[in-house]
mmCIF file of C-alpha atoms and ligand atoms in Angstrom:
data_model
loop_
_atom_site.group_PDB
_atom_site.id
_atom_site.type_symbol
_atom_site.label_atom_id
_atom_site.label_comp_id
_atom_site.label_asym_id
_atom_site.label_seq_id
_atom_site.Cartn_x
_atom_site.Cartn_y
_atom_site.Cartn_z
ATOM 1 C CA UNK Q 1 -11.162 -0.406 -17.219
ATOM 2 C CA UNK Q 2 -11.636 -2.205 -20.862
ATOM 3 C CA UNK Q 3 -12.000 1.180 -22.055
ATOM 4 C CA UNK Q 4 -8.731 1.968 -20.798
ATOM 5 C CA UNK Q 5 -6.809 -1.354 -22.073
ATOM 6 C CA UNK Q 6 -8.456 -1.174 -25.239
ATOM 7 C CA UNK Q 7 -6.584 1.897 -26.599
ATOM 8 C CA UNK Q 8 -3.964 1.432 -29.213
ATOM 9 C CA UNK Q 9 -0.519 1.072 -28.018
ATOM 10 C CA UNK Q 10 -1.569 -0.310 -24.100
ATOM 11 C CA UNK Q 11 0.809 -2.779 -23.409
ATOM 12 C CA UNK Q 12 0.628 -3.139 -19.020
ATOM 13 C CA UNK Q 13 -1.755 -2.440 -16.407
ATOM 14 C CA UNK Q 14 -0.097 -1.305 -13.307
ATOM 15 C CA UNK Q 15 -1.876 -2.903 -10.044
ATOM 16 C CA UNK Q 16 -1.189 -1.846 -6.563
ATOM 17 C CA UNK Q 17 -2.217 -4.544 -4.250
ATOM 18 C CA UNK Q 18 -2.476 -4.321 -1.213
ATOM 19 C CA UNK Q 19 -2.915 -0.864 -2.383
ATOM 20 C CA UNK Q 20 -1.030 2.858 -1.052
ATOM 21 C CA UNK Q 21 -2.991 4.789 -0.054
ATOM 22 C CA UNK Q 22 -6.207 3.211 0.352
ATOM 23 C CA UNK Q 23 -4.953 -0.392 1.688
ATOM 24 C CA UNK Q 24 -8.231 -1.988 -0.722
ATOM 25 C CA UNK Q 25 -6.806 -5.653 -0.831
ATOM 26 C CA UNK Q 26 -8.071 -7.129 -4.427
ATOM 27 C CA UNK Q 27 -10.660 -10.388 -4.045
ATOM 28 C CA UNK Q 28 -10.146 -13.597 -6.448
ATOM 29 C CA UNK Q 29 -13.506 -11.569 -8.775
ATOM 30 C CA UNK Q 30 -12.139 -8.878 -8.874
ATOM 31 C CA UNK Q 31 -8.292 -10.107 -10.031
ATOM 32 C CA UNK Q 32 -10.023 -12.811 -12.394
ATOM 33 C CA UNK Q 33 -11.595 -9.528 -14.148
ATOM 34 C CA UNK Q 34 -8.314 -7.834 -14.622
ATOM 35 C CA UNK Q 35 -6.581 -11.142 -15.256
ATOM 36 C CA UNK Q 36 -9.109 -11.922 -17.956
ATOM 37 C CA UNK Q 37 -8.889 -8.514 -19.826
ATOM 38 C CA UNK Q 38 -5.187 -8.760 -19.615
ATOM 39 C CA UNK Q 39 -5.148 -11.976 -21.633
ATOM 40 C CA UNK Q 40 -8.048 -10.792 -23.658
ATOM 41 C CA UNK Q 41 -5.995 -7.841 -24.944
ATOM 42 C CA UNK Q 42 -2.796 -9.591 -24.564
ATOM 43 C CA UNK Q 43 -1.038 -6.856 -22.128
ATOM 44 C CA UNK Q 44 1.216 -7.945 -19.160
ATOM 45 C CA UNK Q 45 -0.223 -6.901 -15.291
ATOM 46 C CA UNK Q 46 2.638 -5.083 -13.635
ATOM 47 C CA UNK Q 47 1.988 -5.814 -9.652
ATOM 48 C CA UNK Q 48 3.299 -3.733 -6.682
ATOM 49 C CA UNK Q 49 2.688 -6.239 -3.908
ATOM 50 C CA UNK Q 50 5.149 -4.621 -1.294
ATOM 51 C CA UNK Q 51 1.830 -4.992 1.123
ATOM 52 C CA UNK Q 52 1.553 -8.817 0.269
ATOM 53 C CA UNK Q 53 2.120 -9.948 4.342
ATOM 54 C CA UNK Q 54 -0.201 -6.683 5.903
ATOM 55 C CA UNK Q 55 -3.937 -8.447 5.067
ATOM 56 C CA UNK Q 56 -6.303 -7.636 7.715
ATOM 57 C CA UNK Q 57 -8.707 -11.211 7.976
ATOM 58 C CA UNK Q 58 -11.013 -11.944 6.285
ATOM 59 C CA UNK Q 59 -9.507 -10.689 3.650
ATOM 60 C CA UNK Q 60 -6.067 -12.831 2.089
ATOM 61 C CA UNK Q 61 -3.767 -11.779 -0.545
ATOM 62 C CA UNK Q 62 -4.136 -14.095 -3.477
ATOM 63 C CA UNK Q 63 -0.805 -13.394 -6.148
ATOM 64 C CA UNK Q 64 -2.222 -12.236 -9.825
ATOM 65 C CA UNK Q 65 0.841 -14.680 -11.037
ATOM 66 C CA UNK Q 66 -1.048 -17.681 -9.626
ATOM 67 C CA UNK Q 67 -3.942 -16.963 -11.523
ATOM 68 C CA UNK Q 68 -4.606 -19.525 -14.525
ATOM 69 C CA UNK Q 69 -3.130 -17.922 -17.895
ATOM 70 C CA UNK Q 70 -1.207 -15.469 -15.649
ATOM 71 C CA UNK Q 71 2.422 -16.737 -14.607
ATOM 72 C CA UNK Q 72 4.081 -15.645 -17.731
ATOM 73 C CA UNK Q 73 2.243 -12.016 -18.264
ATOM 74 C CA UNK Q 74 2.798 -10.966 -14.692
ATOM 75 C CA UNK Q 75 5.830 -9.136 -13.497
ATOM 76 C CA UNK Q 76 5.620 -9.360 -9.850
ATOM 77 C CA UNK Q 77 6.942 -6.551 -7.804
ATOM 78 C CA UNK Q 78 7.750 -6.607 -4.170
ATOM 79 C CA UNK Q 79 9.820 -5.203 -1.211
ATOM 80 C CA UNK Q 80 11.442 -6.284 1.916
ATOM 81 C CA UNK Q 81 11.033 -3.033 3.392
ATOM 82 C CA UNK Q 82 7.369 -3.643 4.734
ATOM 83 C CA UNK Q 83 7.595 -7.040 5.466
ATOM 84 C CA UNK Q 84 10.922 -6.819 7.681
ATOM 85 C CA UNK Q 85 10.555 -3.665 8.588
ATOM 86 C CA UNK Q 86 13.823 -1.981 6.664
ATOM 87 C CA UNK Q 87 12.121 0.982 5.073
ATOM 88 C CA UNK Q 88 15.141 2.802 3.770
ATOM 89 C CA UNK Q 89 17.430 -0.039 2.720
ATOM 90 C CA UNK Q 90 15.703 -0.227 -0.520
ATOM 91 C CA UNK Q 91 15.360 -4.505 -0.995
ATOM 92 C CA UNK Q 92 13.381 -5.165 -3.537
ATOM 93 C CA UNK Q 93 12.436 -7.939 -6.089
ATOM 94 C CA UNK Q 94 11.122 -9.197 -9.474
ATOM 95 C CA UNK Q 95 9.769 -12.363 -10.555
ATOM 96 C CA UNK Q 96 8.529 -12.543 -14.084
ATOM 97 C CA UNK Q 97 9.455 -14.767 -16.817
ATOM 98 C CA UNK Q 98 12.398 -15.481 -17.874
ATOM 99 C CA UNK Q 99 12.666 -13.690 -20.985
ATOM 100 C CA UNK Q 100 11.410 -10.641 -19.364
ATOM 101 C CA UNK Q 101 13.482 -10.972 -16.747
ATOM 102 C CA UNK Q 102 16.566 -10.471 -18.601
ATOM 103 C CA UNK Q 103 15.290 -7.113 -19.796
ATOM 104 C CA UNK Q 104 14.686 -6.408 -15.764
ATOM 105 C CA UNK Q 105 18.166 -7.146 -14.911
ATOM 106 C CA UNK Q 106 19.799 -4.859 -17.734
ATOM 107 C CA UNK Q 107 17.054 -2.082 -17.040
ATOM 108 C CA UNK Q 108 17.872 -2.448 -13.305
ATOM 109 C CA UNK Q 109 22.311 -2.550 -14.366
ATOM 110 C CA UNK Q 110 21.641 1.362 -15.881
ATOM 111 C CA UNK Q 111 19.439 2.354 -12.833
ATOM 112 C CA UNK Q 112 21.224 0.879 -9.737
ATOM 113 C CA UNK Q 113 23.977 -1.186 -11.014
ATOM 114 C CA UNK Q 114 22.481 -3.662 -7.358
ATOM 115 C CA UNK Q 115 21.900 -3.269 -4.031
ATOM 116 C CA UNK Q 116 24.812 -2.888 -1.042
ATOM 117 C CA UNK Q 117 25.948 -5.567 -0.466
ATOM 118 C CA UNK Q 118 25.875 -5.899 3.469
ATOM 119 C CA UNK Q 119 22.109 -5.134 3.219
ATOM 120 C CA UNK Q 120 21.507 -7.984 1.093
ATOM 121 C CA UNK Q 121 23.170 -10.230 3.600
ATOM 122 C CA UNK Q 122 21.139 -8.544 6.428
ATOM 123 C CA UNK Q 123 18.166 -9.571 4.732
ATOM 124 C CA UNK Q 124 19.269 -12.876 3.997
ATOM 125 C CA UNK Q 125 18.100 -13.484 8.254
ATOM 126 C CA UNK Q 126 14.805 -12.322 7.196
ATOM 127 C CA UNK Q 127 14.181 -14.297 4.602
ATOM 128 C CA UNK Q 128 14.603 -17.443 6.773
ATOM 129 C CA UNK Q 129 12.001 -16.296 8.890
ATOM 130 C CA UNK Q 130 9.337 -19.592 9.809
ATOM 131 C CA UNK Q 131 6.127 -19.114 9.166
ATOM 132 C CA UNK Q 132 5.275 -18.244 12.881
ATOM 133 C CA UNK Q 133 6.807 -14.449 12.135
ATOM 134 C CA UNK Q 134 4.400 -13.620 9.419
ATOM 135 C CA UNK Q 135 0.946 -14.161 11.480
ATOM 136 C CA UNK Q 136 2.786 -12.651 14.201
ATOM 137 C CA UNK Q 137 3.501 -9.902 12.145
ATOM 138 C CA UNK Q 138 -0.493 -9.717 10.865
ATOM 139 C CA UNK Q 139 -1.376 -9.818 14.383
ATOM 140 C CA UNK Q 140 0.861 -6.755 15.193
ATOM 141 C CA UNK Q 141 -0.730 -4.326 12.487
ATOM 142 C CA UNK Q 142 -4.225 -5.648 13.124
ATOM 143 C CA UNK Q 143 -3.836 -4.347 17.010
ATOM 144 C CA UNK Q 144 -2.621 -1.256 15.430
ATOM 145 C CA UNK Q 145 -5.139 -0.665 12.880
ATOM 146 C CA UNK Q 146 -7.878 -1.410 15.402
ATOM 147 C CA UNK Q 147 -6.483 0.985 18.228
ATOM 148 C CA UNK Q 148 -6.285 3.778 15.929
ATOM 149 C CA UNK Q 149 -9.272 2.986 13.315
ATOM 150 C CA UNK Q 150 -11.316 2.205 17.078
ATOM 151 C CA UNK Q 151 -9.907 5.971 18.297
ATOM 152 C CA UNK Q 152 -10.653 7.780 14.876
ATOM 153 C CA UNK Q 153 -14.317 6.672 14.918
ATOM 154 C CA UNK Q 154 -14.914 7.241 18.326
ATOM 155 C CA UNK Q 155 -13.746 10.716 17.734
ATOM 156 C CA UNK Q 156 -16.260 10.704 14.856
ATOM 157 C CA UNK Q 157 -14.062 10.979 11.856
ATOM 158 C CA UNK Q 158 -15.348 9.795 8.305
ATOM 159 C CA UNK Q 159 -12.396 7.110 7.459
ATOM 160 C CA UNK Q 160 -12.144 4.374 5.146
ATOM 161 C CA UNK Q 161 -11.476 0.689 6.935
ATOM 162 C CA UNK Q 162 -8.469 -0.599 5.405
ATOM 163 C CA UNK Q 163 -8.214 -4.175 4.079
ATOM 164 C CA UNK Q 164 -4.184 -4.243 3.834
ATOM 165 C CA UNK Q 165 -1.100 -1.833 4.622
ATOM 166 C CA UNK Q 166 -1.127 0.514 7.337
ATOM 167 C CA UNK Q 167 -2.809 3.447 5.898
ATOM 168 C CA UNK Q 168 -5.552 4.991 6.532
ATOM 169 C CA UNK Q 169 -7.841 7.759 4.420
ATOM 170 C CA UNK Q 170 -9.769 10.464 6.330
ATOM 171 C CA UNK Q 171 -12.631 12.274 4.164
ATOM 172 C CA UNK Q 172 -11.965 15.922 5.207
ATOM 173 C CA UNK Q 173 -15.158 17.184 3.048
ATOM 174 C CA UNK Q 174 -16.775 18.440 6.613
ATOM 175 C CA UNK Q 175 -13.736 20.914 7.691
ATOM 176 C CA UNK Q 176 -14.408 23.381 4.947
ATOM 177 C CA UNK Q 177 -10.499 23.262 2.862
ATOM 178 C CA UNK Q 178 -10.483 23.534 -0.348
ATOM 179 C CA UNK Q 179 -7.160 22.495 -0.220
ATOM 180 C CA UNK Q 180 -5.879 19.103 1.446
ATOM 181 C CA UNK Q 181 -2.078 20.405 1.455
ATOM 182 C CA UNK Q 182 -3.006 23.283 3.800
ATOM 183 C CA UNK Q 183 -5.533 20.844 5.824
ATOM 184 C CA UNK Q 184 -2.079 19.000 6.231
ATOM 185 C CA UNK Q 185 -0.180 21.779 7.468
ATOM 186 C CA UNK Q 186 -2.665 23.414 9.422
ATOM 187 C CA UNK Q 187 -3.193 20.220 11.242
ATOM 188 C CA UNK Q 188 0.076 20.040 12.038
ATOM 189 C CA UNK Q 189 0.000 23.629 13.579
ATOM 190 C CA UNK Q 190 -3.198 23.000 15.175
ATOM 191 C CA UNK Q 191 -3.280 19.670 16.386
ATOM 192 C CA UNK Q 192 0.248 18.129 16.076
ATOM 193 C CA UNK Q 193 -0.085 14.902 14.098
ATOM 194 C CA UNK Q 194 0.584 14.879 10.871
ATOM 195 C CA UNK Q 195 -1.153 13.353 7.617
ATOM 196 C CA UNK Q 196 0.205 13.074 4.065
ATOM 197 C CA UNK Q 197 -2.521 14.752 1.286
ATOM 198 C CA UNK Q 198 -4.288 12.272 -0.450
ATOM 199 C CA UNK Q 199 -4.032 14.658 -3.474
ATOM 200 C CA UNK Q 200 -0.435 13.039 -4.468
ATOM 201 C CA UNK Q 201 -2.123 9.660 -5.071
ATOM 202 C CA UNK Q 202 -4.318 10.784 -7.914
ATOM 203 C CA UNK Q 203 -4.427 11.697 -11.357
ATOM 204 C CA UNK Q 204 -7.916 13.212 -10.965
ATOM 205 C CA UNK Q 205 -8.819 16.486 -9.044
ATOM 206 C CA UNK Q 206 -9.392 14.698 -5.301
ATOM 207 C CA UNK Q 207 -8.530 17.178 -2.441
ATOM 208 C CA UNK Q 208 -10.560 16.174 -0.068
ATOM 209 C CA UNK Q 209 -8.785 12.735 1.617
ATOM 210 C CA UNK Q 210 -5.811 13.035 3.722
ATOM 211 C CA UNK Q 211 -3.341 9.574 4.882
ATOM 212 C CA UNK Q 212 -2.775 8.599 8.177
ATOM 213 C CA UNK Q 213 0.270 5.928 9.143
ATOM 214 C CA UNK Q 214 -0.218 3.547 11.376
ATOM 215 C CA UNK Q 215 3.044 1.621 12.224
ATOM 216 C CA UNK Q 216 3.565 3.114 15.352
ATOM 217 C CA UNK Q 217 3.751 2.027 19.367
ATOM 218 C CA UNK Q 218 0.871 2.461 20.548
ATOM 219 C CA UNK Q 219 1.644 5.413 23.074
ATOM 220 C CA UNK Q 220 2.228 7.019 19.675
ATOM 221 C CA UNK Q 221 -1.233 6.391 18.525
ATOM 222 C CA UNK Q 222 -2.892 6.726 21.685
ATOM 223 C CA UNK Q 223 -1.308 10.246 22.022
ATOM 224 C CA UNK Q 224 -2.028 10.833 18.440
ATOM 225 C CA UNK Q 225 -5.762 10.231 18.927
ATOM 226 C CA UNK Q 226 -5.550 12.262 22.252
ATOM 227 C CA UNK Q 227 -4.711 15.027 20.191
ATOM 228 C CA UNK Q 228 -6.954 14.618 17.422
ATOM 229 C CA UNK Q 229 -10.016 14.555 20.124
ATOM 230 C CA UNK Q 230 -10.815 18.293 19.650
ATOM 231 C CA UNK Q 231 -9.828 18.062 15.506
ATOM 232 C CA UNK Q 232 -13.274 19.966 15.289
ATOM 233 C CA UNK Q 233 -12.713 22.677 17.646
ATOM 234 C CA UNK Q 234 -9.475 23.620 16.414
ATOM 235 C CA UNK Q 235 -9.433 22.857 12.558
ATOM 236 C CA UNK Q 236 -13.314 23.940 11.371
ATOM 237 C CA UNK Q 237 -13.371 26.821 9.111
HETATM 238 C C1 LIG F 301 2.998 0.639 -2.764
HETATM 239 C C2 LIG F 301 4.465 0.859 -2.503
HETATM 240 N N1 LIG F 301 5.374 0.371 -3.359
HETATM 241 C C3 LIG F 301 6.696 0.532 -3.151
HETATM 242 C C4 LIG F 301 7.161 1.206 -2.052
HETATM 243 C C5 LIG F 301 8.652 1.388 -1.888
HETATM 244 O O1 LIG F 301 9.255 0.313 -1.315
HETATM 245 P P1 LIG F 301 10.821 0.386 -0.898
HETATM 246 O O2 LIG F 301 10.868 0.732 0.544
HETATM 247 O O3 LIG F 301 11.334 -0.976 -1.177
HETATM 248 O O4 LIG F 301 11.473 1.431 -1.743
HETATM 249 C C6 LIG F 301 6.263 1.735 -1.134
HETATM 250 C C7 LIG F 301 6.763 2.460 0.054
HETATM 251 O O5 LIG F 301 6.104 3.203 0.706
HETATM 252 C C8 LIG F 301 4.887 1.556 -1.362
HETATM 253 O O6 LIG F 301 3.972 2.062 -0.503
#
């Protein structure tokens, strides 16, 4: 990574955290490394923390602006599609410093000119939310990720345990595709549940994960996994 920030010209790091697609949730080490390089080499940290309230215990999202050194080089970056469950209204949210701030807000004037209006009232009920709806809320997506984590192992699938968001990655190495994108949509055919190819999420040549969702009732993921029992039978080449 110092490699990386090092180069002429680097002026952000980008960090996804809770990350899409793997749902890794960053520890206090490991965002003290980044926080430390980022002052080192003077460069802001750009954060997408849309995830911030889906942290699977033990694990606890800690914000890279409360980090010593790190309130005025963050730009924090979040959403209140995840947390309030409005995918689709497109709420989100910057808080940086002030100065960088005002570049946000003419940056976001070209882009979107703002948000409608009645959404951002909508959301204004959210935001008032007590406390007791956020661990409510954690408690919700941990049931979900262990039913379906729980159902993919039992079924014997190779999957990374998420630590945040409700992803999850399924190594597809032992099917025999070279390809995830027609894994994808011969699962589909096959088996019925569908999976987005990992392949979109990186800049190297990876073709061998595939991303399940999560955020479903959990007939959905019960019938999901019901399908998915005979995944080797039907998808082996
Ligand atoms: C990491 C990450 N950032 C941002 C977004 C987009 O959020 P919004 O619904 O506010 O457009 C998503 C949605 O999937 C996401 O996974």
């Amino acid at each position: 990574m110092e490699n990386a920030i090092k180069q002429p010209g680097v002026k952000a790091l980008i960090l996804c955290n809770p990350s899409n697609p793997c749902g890794k949730v960053f520890n206090k080490k490991e965002l003290n490394i980044i926080a430390e390089l980022s002052i080192r080499y003077d460069i802001f940290v750009i954060t997408d923390e849309v995830y911030e309230h889906i942290v699977y215990e033990p694990n606890e999202h800690i914000y890279m602006a409360a980090l010593t050194g790190m309130r005025e080089r963050t730009i924090t970056c979040s959403s209140l599609s995840k947390t309030y469950s409005i995918t689709g209204w497109r709420l989100g949210y910057v808080i940086a410093d002030k100065k960088i701030t005002e570049r946000v807000k003419k940056v976001h004037d070209f882009l979107t000119v703002g948000a409608a209006a009645p959404l951002m009232e909508a959301a204004v009920t959210g935001l008032e939310f007590e406390d007791d709806y956020y661990l409510e809320l954690q408690e919700h997506y941990t049931h979900m990720r262990n039913l379906f984590l729980n159902g993919l192992d039992n079924i014997g699938l190779v999957t990374t345990k998420p630590q945040g968001t409700y992803y999850v990655l399924m190594d597809i190495s032992e099917f025999g595709y070279s390809d995830d994108l027609e894994f994808c949509e011969e699962l589909i055919k096959k088996v019925g549940v569908a999976a987005v190819p990992g392949s979109g999420f990186f800049k190297e040549d990876v073709r061998n994960l595939v991303r399940f969702h999560f955020a479903k009732k959990d007939e959905t993921l019960i019938a999901a996994l019901d399908r998915l029992s005979d995944i080797n039978k039907k998808m082996k080449i």
